[in-house]
Tab-separated table of N, CA, C and O in Angstrom:
chain	number	residue	atom	x	y	z
A	179	MET	N	1.234	-1.034	-0.267
A	179	MET	CA	0.013	0.153	0.162
A	179	MET	C	0.918	1.181	-0.073
A	179	MET	O	1.930	1.298	0.688
A	180	ASN	N	0.246	2.483	-0.497
A	180	ASN	CA	1.253	3.608	-0.592
A	180	ASN	C	-0.078	4.837	-0.569
A	180	ASN	O	-0.559	4.722	-1.728
A	181	PHE	N	0.178	5.667	0.453
A	181	PHE	CA	-0.701	6.425	0.418
A	181	PHE	C	0.199	7.744	-0.812
A	181	PHE	O	1.316	7.968	-0.686
A	182	VAL	N	-1.144	8.108	-1.721
A	182	VAL	CA	-0.304	8.898	-2.388
A	182	VAL	C	-1.084	10.341	-2.740
A	182	VAL	O	-0.634	10.890	-3.423
A	183	SER	N	-2.279	10.617	-2.082
A	183	SER	CA	-3.052	11.807	-2.404
A	183	SER	C	-3.636	12.016	-1.489
A	183	SER	O	-4.355	11.451	-0.749
A	184	VAL	N	-4.002	13.632	-1.461
A	184	VAL	CA	-5.201	14.106	-0.657
A	184	VAL	C	-5.885	15.006	-1.289
A	184	VAL	O	-5.344	15.537	-2.332
A	185	ARG	N	-7.061	15.048	-1.326
A	185	ARG	CA	-8.064	15.647	-2.556
A	185	ARG	C	-8.470	16.822	-1.482
A	185	ARG	O	-9.464	16.397	-0.512
A	186	ILE	N	-8.669	18.258	-2.212
A	186	ILE	CA	-9.485	18.933	-1.596
A	186	ILE	C	-10.942	19.136	-2.382
A	186	ILE	O	-10.814	19.502	-3.868
A	187	ILE	N	-11.885	19.594	-1.778
A	187	ILE	CA	-12.847	19.779	-2.763
A	187	ILE	C	-13.312	21.448	-2.690
A	187	ILE	O	-13.265	21.750	-1.542
A	188	THR	N	-13.449	21.952	-3.569
A	188	THR	CA	-13.766	23.038	-3.581
A	188	THR	C	-14.863	23.878	-4.657
A	188	THR	O	-15.039	22.945	-5.624
A	189	SER	N	-15.636	24.841	-4.141
A	189	SER	CA	-16.344	25.463	-5.269
A	189	SER	C	-15.698	26.248	-6.569
A	189	SER	O	-16.046	26.727	-7.331
A	190	ASP	N	-14.305	26.606	-6.194
A	190	ASP	CA	-13.462	27.682	-7.219
A	190	ASP	C	-11.925	26.619	-7.344
A	190	ASP	O	-11.129	27.050	-6.693
A	191	VAL	N	-12.216	25.792	-8.265
A	191	VAL	CA	-10.938	25.131	-8.592
A	191	VAL	C	-9.778	26.075	-9.105
A	191	VAL	O	-8.488	25.928	-8.614
A	192	GLN	N	-9.728	26.845	-9.810
A	192	GLN	CA	-8.887	27.906	-10.268
A	192	GLN	C	-8.339	28.581	-9.351
A	192	GLN	O	-6.890	29.144	-9.624
A	193	ARG	N	-9.228	29.089	-8.283
A	193	ARG	CA	-8.696	30.113	-7.195
A	193	ARG	C	-7.563	28.949	-6.359
A	193	ARG	O	-6.475	29.522	-5.911
A	194	LEU	N	-7.821	27.956	-6.110
A	194	LEU	CA	-6.906	27.021	-5.612
A	194	LEU	C	-5.882	26.784	-6.308
A	194	LEU	O	-4.658	26.617	-5.496
A	195	VAL	N	-6.004	26.537	-7.843
A	195	VAL	CA	-4.715	26.278	-8.556
A	195	VAL	C	-3.632	27.217	-8.700
A	195	VAL	O	-2.427	27.081	-8.234
A	196	ARG	N	-4.153	28.627	-8.489
A	196	ARG	CA	-3.613	29.841	-8.408
A	196	ARG	C	-2.616	29.866	-7.121
A	196	ARG	O	-1.574	30.283	-6.989
A	197	PHE	N	-3.587	29.668	-6.042
A	197	PHE	CA	-2.961	29.835	-4.571
A	197	PHE	C	-1.651	28.699	-4.484
A	197	PHE	O	-0.978	28.723	-4.017
A	198	TYR	N	-2.361	27.479	-4.671
A	198	TYR	CA	-1.013	26.702	-4.707
A	198	TYR	C	-0.001	26.496	-5.432
A	198	TYR	O	1.359	25.980	-4.692
A	199	GLY	N	0.087	26.852	-6.568
A	199	GLY	CA	0.692	27.258	-7.473
A	199	GLY	C	2.185	28.443	-6.775
A	199	GLY	O	2.812	28.207	-6.878
A	200	GLU	N	1.506	29.212	-6.440
A	200	GLU	CA	2.144	30.486	-5.923
A	200	GLU	C	2.649	30.077	-4.575
A	200	GLU	O	4.197	30.563	-4.227
A	201	ILE	N	2.200	29.592	-3.550
A	201	ILE	CA	3.098	29.290	-2.441
A	201	ILE	C	4.113	28.287	-2.585
A	201	ILE	O	5.191	28.260	-1.733
A	202	THR	N	4.134	27.449	-3.430
A	202	THR	CA	4.651	26.160	-3.735
A	202	THR	C	5.847	26.491	-4.724
A	202	THR	O	6.788	25.891	-4.525
A	203	GLY	N	5.517	27.474	-5.447
A	203	GLY	CA	6.336	27.699	-6.821
A	203	GLY	C	6.418	26.532	-7.711
A	203	GLY	O	7.219	26.426	-8.397
A	204	MET	N	5.475	25.465	-7.460
A	204	MET	CA	5.354	24.188	-8.638
A	204	MET	C	4.394	24.363	-9.468
A	204	MET	O	3.234	24.994	-8.888
A	205	PRO	N	4.274	23.971	-10.607
A	205	PRO	CA	3.179	23.954	-11.213
A	205	PRO	C	2.025	22.647	-10.961
A	205	PRO	O	2.453	21.735	-10.434
A	206	VAL	N	0.773	23.287	-11.322
A	206	VAL	CA	-0.192	22.590	-10.926
A	206	VAL	C	-1.024	22.214	-12.193
A	206	VAL	O	-0.950	23.456	-12.851
A	207	THR	N	-1.152	20.650	-12.489
A	207	THR	CA	-1.621	20.609	-13.770
A	207	THR	C	-2.956	20.505	-13.488
A	207	THR	O	-3.709	19.695	-13.048
A	208	VAL	N	-3.623	21.174	-14.623
A	208	VAL	CA	-5.093	21.511	-14.557
A	208	VAL	C	-5.629	20.662	-15.846
A	208	VAL	O	-5.666	20.727	-16.788
A	209	TYR	N	-6.198	19.187	-15.336
A	209	TYR	CA	-7.038	18.380	-16.132
A	209	TYR	C	-8.138	18.678	-17.203
A	209	TYR	O	-8.491	18.736	-18.095
A	210	THR	N	-8.901	18.950	-16.064
A	210	THR	CA	-10.220	19.774	-16.588
A	210	THR	C	-10.869	20.853	-15.681
A	210	THR	O	-9.959	21.493	-14.582
A	211	GLU	N	-11.714	21.622	-16.103
A	211	GLU	CA	-12.153	22.859	-15.136
A	211	GLU	C	-12.573	22.137	-13.599
A	211	GLU	O	-12.947	22.833	-12.521
A	212	ASP	N	-12.842	21.000	-13.690
A	212	ASP	CA	-12.836	20.592	-12.136
A	212	ASP	C	-11.936	19.427	-11.491
A	212	ASP	O	-12.478	19.012	-10.412
A	213	PHE	N	-10.943	19.421	-12.121
A	213	PHE	CA	-9.688	18.815	-11.395
A	213	PHE	C	-8.343	18.990	-11.820
A	213	PHE	O	-8.228	19.211	-13.035
A	214	ALA	N	-7.596	19.087	-10.840
A	214	ALA	CA	-6.130	19.446	-10.780
A	214	ALA	C	-5.635	18.750	-10.034
A	214	ALA	O	-6.255	18.109	-9.130
A	215	GLU	N	-4.061	18.763	-10.238
A	215	GLU	CA	-2.945	18.192	-9.053
A	215	GLU	C	-2.064	18.562	-8.993
A	215	GLU	O	-1.417	19.327	-10.177
A	216	LEU	N	-1.079	19.021	-7.910
A	216	LEU	CA	-0.249	19.519	-7.507
A	216	LEU	C	0.607	18.222	-7.180
A	216	LEU	O	0.461	17.585	-6.363
A	217	ALA	N	1.517	17.607	-8.056
A	217	ALA	CA	2.219	16.560	-7.684
A	217	ALA	C	3.788	16.777	-7.005
A	217	ALA	O	4.279	17.506	-7.487
A	218	THR	N	3.966	16.057	-5.879
A	218	THR	CA	5.580	16.542	-5.231
A	218	THR	C	6.115	15.350	-5.229
A	218	THR	O	5.478	14.159	-5.506
A	219	PRO	N	7.274	15.325	-4.807
A	219	PRO	CA	8.251	13.834	-5.076
A	219	PRO	C	7.216	12.959	-3.899
A	219	PRO	O	7.553	11.728	-3.978
A	220	ALA	N	6.623	13.377	-2.615
A	220	ALA	CA	5.961	12.585	-1.691
A	220	ALA	C	4.690	12.102	-1.665
A	220	ALA	O	4.399	11.200	-1.772
A	221	CYS	N	3.752	13.012	-2.283
A	221	CYS	CA	2.454	12.921	-2.466
A	221	CYS	C	2.130	14.022	-3.396
A	221	CYS	O	2.487	14.718	-3.676
A	222	THR	N	0.437	13.552	-3.654
A	222	THR	CA	0.039	14.522	-4.710
A	222	THR	C	-1.406	15.141	-4.024
A	222	THR	O	-2.031	14.532	-3.165
A	223	LEU	N	-1.453	16.659	-4.335
A	223	LEU	CA	-2.081	17.422	-3.755
A	223	LEU	C	-3.399	17.423	-4.950
A	223	LEU	O	-3.319	18.076	-5.788
A	224	ALA	N	-4.343	16.788	-4.830
A	224	ALA	CA	-5.668	16.966	-5.738
A	224	ALA	C	-6.584	17.973	-5.398
A	224	ALA	O	-6.991	18.114	-4.151
A	225	ILE	N	-6.988	18.707	-6.473
A	225	ILE	CA	-8.064	19.617	-6.327
A	225	ILE	C	-9.326	19.452	-7.081
A	225	ILE	O	-9.398	19.291	-8.575
A	226	GLY	N	-10.416	19.081	-6.574
A	226	GLY	CA	-11.636	18.678	-7.464
A	226	GLY	C	-12.762	19.679	-7.135
A	226	GLY	O	-12.969	20.126	-6.003
A	227	SER	N	-13.499	19.889	-8.005
A	227	SER	CA	-14.748	20.494	-7.708
A	227	SER	C	-15.789	20.014	-7.083
A	227	SER	O	-15.950	18.877	-6.935
A	228	THR	N	-16.936	20.775	-6.596
A	228	THR	CA	-18.097	19.712	-6.015
A	228	THR	C	-18.866	19.385	-6.986
A	228	THR	O	-19.000	18.265	-6.488
A	229	ARG	N	-18.816	19.672	-8.191
A	229	ARG	CA	-19.073	18.631	-9.277
A	229	ARG	C	-18.647	17.170	-9.156
A	229	ARG	O	-19.251	16.497	-9.759
A	230	THR	N	-17.459	17.189	-8.982
A	230	THR	CA	-16.899	15.758	-9.038
A	230	THR	C	-17.369	14.807	-7.919
A	230	THR	O	-17.493	13.376	-8.108
A	231	LEU	N	-18.195	15.439	-6.904
A	231	LEU	CA	-18.722	14.733	-6.020
A	231	LEU	C	-20.051	13.611	-6.328
A	231	LEU	O	-20.323	12.840	-5.856
A	232	MET	N	-20.730	14.204	-7.142
A	232	MET	CA	-21.460	13.413	-8.029
A	232	MET	C	-21.039	12.103	-8.666
A	232	MET	O	-21.908	11.147	-8.723
A	233	LEU	N	-20.047	11.927	-8.790
A	233	LEU	CA	-19.634	10.844	-9.301
A	233	LEU	C	-18.955	9.668	-8.047
A	233	LEU	O	-18.760	8.525	-8.503
A	234	PHE	N	-18.984	10.546	-7.239
A	234	PHE	CA	-18.871	9.770	-5.951
A	234	PHE	C	-20.211	9.408	-5.063
A	234	PHE	O	-20.219	8.747	-3.834
A	235	GLY	N	-21.150	9.535	-5.703
A	235	GLY	CA	-22.533	9.026	-4.871
A	235	GLY	C	-23.463	10.756	-4.481
A	235	GLY	O	-24.380	10.561	-3.827
A	236	GLY	N	-22.803	11.761	-4.755
A	236	GLY	CA	-23.723	12.789	-4.324
A	236	GLY	C	-22.995	14.101	-3.008
A	236	GLY	O	-21.927	14.092	-3.332
A	237	ASP	N	-23.698	14.295	-2.312
A	237	ASP	CA	-23.146	15.186	-1.221
A	237	ASP	C	-22.510	14.472	-0.083
A	237	ASP	O	-23.147	14.450	0.883
A	238	ILE	N	-21.330	14.316	-0.415
A	238	ILE	CA	-20.622	13.685	0.543
A	238	ILE	C	-19.410	14.255	1.288
A	238	ILE	O	-18.408	14.200	2.286
A	239	ALA	N	-19.255	15.680	0.622
A	239	ALA	CA	-18.281	16.577	0.999
A	239	ALA	C	-18.624	17.738	0.890
A	239	ALA	O	-19.614	17.912	-0.060
A	240	ARG	N	-18.344	19.059	1.686
A	240	ARG	CA	-18.581	20.242	1.922
A	240	ARG	C	-17.375	20.853	1.389
A	240	ARG	O	-16.276	20.680	2.378
A	241	PRO	N	-17.384	21.970	0.415
A	241	PRO	CA	-15.920	22.484	0.240
A	241	PRO	C	-15.680	23.794	1.504
A	241	PRO	O	-17.236	24.320	2.062
A	242	ALA	N	-14.863	24.343	1.612
A	242	ALA	CA	-14.522	25.171	2.562
A	242	ALA	C	-15.016	24.874	3.955
A	242	ALA	O	-15.380	25.877	4.605
A	243	ASP	N	-14.946	23.518	4.524
A	243	ASP	CA	-15.551	23.381	5.863
A	243	ASP	C	-14.816	22.388	6.471
A	243	ASP	O	-15.323	21.491	7.021
A	244	ASN	N	-13.496	22.155	6.022
A	244	ASN	CA	-12.510	21.490	6.900
A	244	ASN	C	-12.552	22.333	8.265
A	244	ASN	O	-11.826	23.218	8.454
A	245	HIS	N	-12.308	21.136	9.257
A	245	HIS	CA	-12.134	21.484	10.668
A	245	HIS	C	-10.996	20.443	11.391
A	245	HIS	O	-10.921	20.778	12.468
A	246	THR	N	-10.485	19.596	10.614
A	246	THR	CA	-9.564	18.593	11.321
A	246	THR	C	-8.642	18.686	10.152
A	246	THR	O	-7.205	17.905	11.432
A	247	ALA	N	-8.212	18.550	9.401
A	247	ALA	CA	-7.109	18.394	8.373
A	247	ALA	C	-5.940	19.382	8.474
A	247	ALA	O	-6.751	20.616	8.284
A	248	ILE	N	-4.863	19.185	8.094
A	248	ILE	CA	-3.928	20.149	8.027
A	248	ILE	C	-2.843	19.952	6.810
A	248	ILE	O	-2.230	18.653	7.001
A	249	LEU	N	-2.625	20.534	6.063
A	249	LEU	CA	-1.723	20.138	4.635
A	249	LEU	C	-0.639	20.638	4.836
A	249	LEU	O	-0.427	22.044	5.210
A	250	GLU	N	0.438	20.036	5.079
A	250	GLU	CA	1.524	20.120	5.314
A	250	GLU	C	2.818	20.067	4.405
A	250	GLU	O	2.786	19.025	3.397
A	251	PHE	N	3.669	20.909	4.250
A	251	PHE	CA	4.803	20.824	3.206
A	251	PHE	C	6.034	20.881	3.545
A	251	PHE	O	6.241	22.315	4.653
A	252	ARG	N	6.935	20.124	3.766
A	252	ARG	CA	8.196	20.515	4.381
A	252	ARG	C	9.070	21.213	3.214
A	252	ARG	O	9.155	21.212	1.988
A	253	VAL	N	9.597	22.709	3.749
A	253	VAL	CA	10.602	23.657	3.110
A	253	VAL	C	11.978	23.781	3.800
A	253	VAL	O	11.873	23.337	4.663
A	254	GLY	N	12.645	24.401	3.074
A	254	GLY	CA	14.057	24.436	3.445
A	254	GLY	C	14.015	25.184	4.626
A	254	GLY	O	15.021	25.426	5.278
A	255	ASP	N	13.388	26.725	4.875
A	255	ASP	CA	13.757	27.706	5.440
A	255	ASP	C	12.132	28.676	5.386
A	255	ASP	O	11.767	28.890	5.014
A	256	VAL	N	11.645	28.012	6.885
A	256	VAL	CA	10.360	28.467	6.946
A	256	VAL	C	10.153	30.346	6.962
A	256	VAL	O	9.068	30.971	6.445
A	257	ASP	N	11.150	30.679	7.581
A	257	ASP	CA	11.211	32.350	7.686
A	257	ASP	C	11.400	32.807	6.365
A	257	ASP	O	10.707	34.046	6.008
A	258	ALA	N	12.245	32.555	5.215
A	258	ALA	CA	12.346	32.745	4.120
A	258	ALA	C	11.264	32.414	3.367
A	258	ALA	O	10.738	33.517	2.565
A	259	GLU	N	10.397	31.578	3.431
A	259	GLU	CA	8.926	31.311	2.932
A	259	GLU	C	8.127	32.267	3.520
A	259	GLU	O	7.121	32.972	2.635
A	260	PHE	N	8.093	32.463	4.637
A	260	PHE	CA	6.805	33.734	5.441
A	260	PHE	C	7.726	35.077	4.820
A	260	PHE	O	6.407	35.722	4.281
A	261	ALA	N	8.695	35.352	4.682
A	261	ALA	CA	8.763	36.664	4.260
A	261	ALA	C	8.168	36.557	2.444
A	261	ALA	O	7.875	37.661	1.874
A	262	ARG	N	8.561	35.645	1.697
A	262	ARG	CA	8.345	35.428	0.134
A	262	ARG	C	6.631	35.620	0.447
A	262	ARG	O	6.103	36.581	-0.720
A	263	LEU	N	6.024	35.041	1.289
A	263	LEU	CA	4.732	34.911	1.131
A	263	LEU	C	3.860	35.670	1.956
A	263	LEU	O	2.518	35.835	2.088
A	264	SER	N	4.487	36.743	2.472
A	264	SER	CA	3.500	37.578	3.651
A	264	SER	C	2.544	38.600	3.220
A	264	SER	O	1.490	38.616	3.788
A	265	ASP	N	3.024	38.972	1.815
A	265	ASP	CA	1.936	39.603	1.277
A	265	ASP	C	0.208	38.636	0.923
A	265	ASP	O	-0.728	39.013	0.895
A	266	LEU	N	0.856	37.666	0.264
A	266	LEU	CA	-0.440	36.710	-0.150
A	266	LEU	C	-1.185	36.308	1.231
A	266	LEU	O	-2.372	35.920	1.109
A	267	ILE	N	-0.495	35.413	2.062
A	267	ILE	CA	-1.158	35.185	3.218
A	267	ILE	C	-1.339	35.858	4.713
A	267	ILE	O	-1.896	35.676	5.575
A	268	LYS	N	-1.050	37.220	4.659
A	268	LYS	CA	-0.887	38.086	5.606
A	268	LYS	C	-2.528	38.264	6.429
A	268	LYS	O	-2.343	38.132	7.616
A	269	ASN	N	-3.668	38.027	5.893
A	269	ASN	CA	-5.008	38.119	6.354
A	269	ASN	C	-5.100	36.444	6.805
A	269	ASN	O	-6.433	36.420	7.404
A	270	THR	N	-4.499	35.681	6.318
A	270	THR	CA	-4.798	34.398	6.590
A	270	THR	C	-3.752	33.666	7.848
A	270	THR	O	-4.032	32.443	7.987
A	271	ILE	N	-3.168	34.288	8.398
A	271	ILE	CA	-2.120	33.779	9.017
A	271	ILE	C	-2.777	33.135	10.344
A	271	ILE	O	-3.244	33.843	11.251
A	272	VAL	N	-2.559	31.783	10.891
A	272	VAL	CA	-2.709	31.176	12.118
A	272	VAL	C	-1.925	31.459	12.957
A	272	VAL	O	-1.907	31.751	14.357
A	273	GLN	N	-0.776	31.151	12.566
A	273	GLN	CA	0.679	30.912	13.774
A	273	GLN	C	1.918	31.534	13.001
A	273	GLN	O	2.414	31.093	11.805
A	274	GLN	N	2.506	32.762	12.998
A	274	GLN	CA	3.623	32.922	12.590
A	274	GLN	C	4.744	32.236	12.618
A	274	GLN	O	4.605	31.079	13.591
A	275	PRO	N	6.004	32.170	12.024
A	275	PRO	CA	7.050	31.051	12.090
A	275	PRO	C	7.235	30.768	13.783
A	275	PRO	O	7.617	31.843	14.385
A	276	THR	N	7.191	29.713	14.070
A	276	THR	CA	7.397	29.196	15.658
A	276	THR	C	8.335	28.240	15.555
A	276	THR	O	7.889	27.031	15.134
A	277	THR	N	9.145	27.943	16.608
A	277	THR	CA	9.895	26.616	16.812
A	277	THR	C	8.957	26.305	17.734
A	277	THR	O	8.664	26.182	18.810
A	278	MET	N	8.349	24.811	17.465
A	278	MET	CA	7.320	23.911	18.185
A	278	MET	C	8.320	23.244	19.116
A	278	MET	O	9.592	23.010	19.283
A	279	PRO	N	7.802	22.510	20.023
A	279	PRO	CA	7.998	21.890	21.383
A	279	PRO	C	9.104	20.839	20.887
A	279	PRO	O	10.239	20.535	21.270
A	280	TRP	N	8.942	20.205	19.754
A	280	TRP	CA	9.643	18.914	19.262
A	280	TRP	C	10.541	19.182	18.271
A	280	TRP	O	11.182	18.479	17.565
A	281	GLY	N	10.894	20.764	18.037
A	281	GLY	CA	11.830	21.424	17.416
A	281	GLY	C	11.643	21.447	15.978
A	281	GLY	O	12.185	22.304	15.364
A	282	ASN	N	10.411	21.261	15.181
A	282	ASN	CA	10.049	21.755	13.943
A	282	ASN	C	9.926	23.447	13.734
A	282	ASN	O	9.184	23.889	15.201
A	283	ARG	N	10.448	23.978	12.855
A	283	ARG	CA	10.023	25.425	12.506
A	283	ARG	C	8.489	25.272	12.040
A	283	ARG	O	8.672	24.658	10.798
A	284	SER	N	7.748	26.146	12.332
A	284	SER	CA	6.410	25.871	11.499
A	284	SER	C	5.642	27.275	11.395
A	284	SER	O	5.794	28.385	11.989
A	285	LEU	N	5.367	27.654	10.314
A	285	LEU	CA	4.232	28.904	9.650
A	285	LEU	C	3.154	28.232	9.324
A	285	LEU	O	2.713	27.298	8.240
A	286	LEU	N	1.764	28.611	10.071
A	286	LEU	CA	0.461	27.758	9.615
A	286	LEU	C	-0.203	29.324	9.516
A	286	LEU	O	-0.457	30.229	9.774
A	287	PHE	N	-1.256	28.765	7.991
A	287	PHE	CA	-2.074	29.671	7.116
A	287	PHE	C	-2.869	28.726	6.787
A	287	PHE	O	-2.897	27.732	6.890
A	288	ARG	N	-3.983	29.769	6.186
A	288	ARG	CA	-5.391	29.088	5.582
A	288	ARG	C	-4.974	29.366	4.123
A	288	ARG	O	-4.901	30.246	3.431
A	289	ASP	N	-5.736	28.588	3.396
A	289	ASP	CA	-5.842	28.556	2.196
A	289	ASP	C	-6.996	29.446	1.782
A	289	ASP	O	-7.458	29.950	2.415
A	290	PRO	N	-7.317	29.912	0.587
A	290	PRO	CA	-8.607	30.742	0.446
A	290	PRO	C	-9.938	30.259	0.532
A	290	PRO	O	-10.948	30.656	1.004
A	291	ASP	N	-10.076	28.761	0.799
A	291	ASP	CA	-11.130	28.094	1.239
A	291	ASP	C	-11.024	27.843	2.849
A	291	ASP	O	-12.098	27.423	3.386
A	292	GLY	N	-9.835	28.087	3.177
A	292	GLY	CA	-10.195	28.207	4.869
A	292	GLY	C	-9.041	26.711	5.178
A	292	GLY	O	-9.055	26.682	6.648
A	293	ASN	N	-8.541	25.880	4.542
A	293	ASN	CA	-8.325	24.841	4.714
A	293	ASN	C	-6.723	25.187	5.640
A	293	ASN	O	-6.009	26.334	5.231
A	294	LEU	N	-6.355	24.650	6.528
A	294	LEU	CA	-5.117	24.779	7.120
A	294	LEU	C	-3.806	24.531	6.515
A	294	LEU	O	-3.819	23.155	5.900
A	295	VAL	N	-2.612	25.138	6.256
A	295	VAL	CA	-1.851	24.715	5.717
A	295	VAL	C	-0.406	24.897	6.471
A	295	VAL	O	0.107	26.010	7.309
A	296	ASN	N	0.634	24.384	6.663
A	296	ASN	CA	1.889	24.253	7.430
A	296	ASN	C	2.927	24.197	6.575
A	296	ASN	O	2.882	23.281	5.698
A	297	PHE	N	3.605	25.240	6.686
A	297	PHE	CA	5.226	25.023	5.798
A	297	PHE	C	6.050	24.856	7.071
A	297	PHE	O	5.991	25.677	8.292
A	298	PHE	N	6.632	23.909	7.067
A	298	PHE	CA	7.673	23.424	8.386
A	298	PHE	C	8.735	23.006	7.518
A	298	PHE	O	9.393	22.274	6.615
A	299	GLN	N	9.713	23.473	8.700
A	299	GLN	CA	11.600	22.610	8.504
A	299	GLN	C	11.513	21.433	9.572
A	299	GLN	O	10.613	21.466	10.806
A	300	PRO	N	11.820	20.546	9.210
A	300	PRO	CA	12.126	19.388	10.277
A	300	PRO	C	13.278	19.398	11.337
A	300	PRO	O	13.752	20.424	11.361
A	301	VAL	N	12.779	18.681	12.255
A	301	VAL	CA	13.467	18.632	13.531
A	301	VAL	C	14.873	18.683	13.484
A	301	VAL	O	15.187	17.789	12.440
A	302	THR	N	15.697	19.376	13.744
A	302	THR	CA	17.196	19.175	13.824
A	302	THR	C	17.765	18.304	15.070
A	302	THR	O	16.909	18.333	15.997
A	303	ALA	N	18.985	17.891	14.965
A	303	ALA	CA	19.880	17.027	15.888
A	303	ALA	C	19.638	17.988	17.413
A	303	ALA	O	19.281	17.604	18.386
A	304	GLU	N	20.215	19.190	16.675
A	304	GLU	CA	20.111	20.407	17.929
A	304	GLU	C	18.617	20.418	18.774
A	304	GLU	O	18.509	20.314	19.842
A	305	ALA	N	17.590	20.512	18.127
A	305	ALA	CA	16.548	20.556	18.815
A	305	ALA	C	16.136	19.207	19.115
A	305	ALA	O	15.182	19.626	20.364
A	306	ILE	N	16.315	18.315	18.614
A	306	ILE	CA	15.866	17.215	19.659
A	306	ILE	C	16.722	17.222	21.140
A	306	ILE	O	16.501	16.945	22.018
A	307	ARG	N	18.149	17.396	20.937
A	307	ARG	CA	18.879	17.405	22.440
A	307	ARG	C	17.977	18.537	23.469
A	307	ARG	O	17.988	18.045	24.362
A	308	LYS	N	17.631	19.473	22.541
A	308	LYS	CA	16.932	20.653	23.799
A	308	LYS	C	15.780	20.081	24.295
A	308	LYS	O	15.025	20.122	25.307
A	309	PHE	N	14.748	19.433	23.363
A	309	PHE	CA	13.538	18.676	23.711
A	309	PHE	C	13.829	17.610	24.696
A	309	PHE	O	13.098	17.632	25.633
A	310	GLU	N	14.794	17.102	24.603
A	310	GLU	CA	15.135	15.758	25.792
A	310	GLU	C	15.540	16.082	26.699
A	310	GLU	O	15.533	15.349	27.469
A	311	ARG	N	15.884	17.337	27.046
A	311	ARG	CA	16.062	17.679	28.152
A	311	ARG	C	15.275	18.119	29.463
A	311	ARG	O	13.803	18.443	29.430
């Protein structure tokens, strides 16, 4: 088994395509007006319109109503990403760059549909030593 994708359901595919393309700097492949994908080496973020829900049996998900999941992207430098994206995300920041107790450096914000997005730097050996004390 291989976990390969997370899909966001939205009422505005193009808005999320622009947003995720801009924050990641990666191309988002738009297959139809109802479906696009951001493929990364680790996993794919799929973006599907509410119209695609009919293919799965109807009203099974609601766009802009996520209260449980956080989409996480590992980045090389959280602070540099914050500086690069500050104008785009300034009104949706949940937490400015912060070093978490387990050592990750994290920036938490929302996408245009309100989904939580976390840009983080992995734990370093030095941070692990501090956490173990």
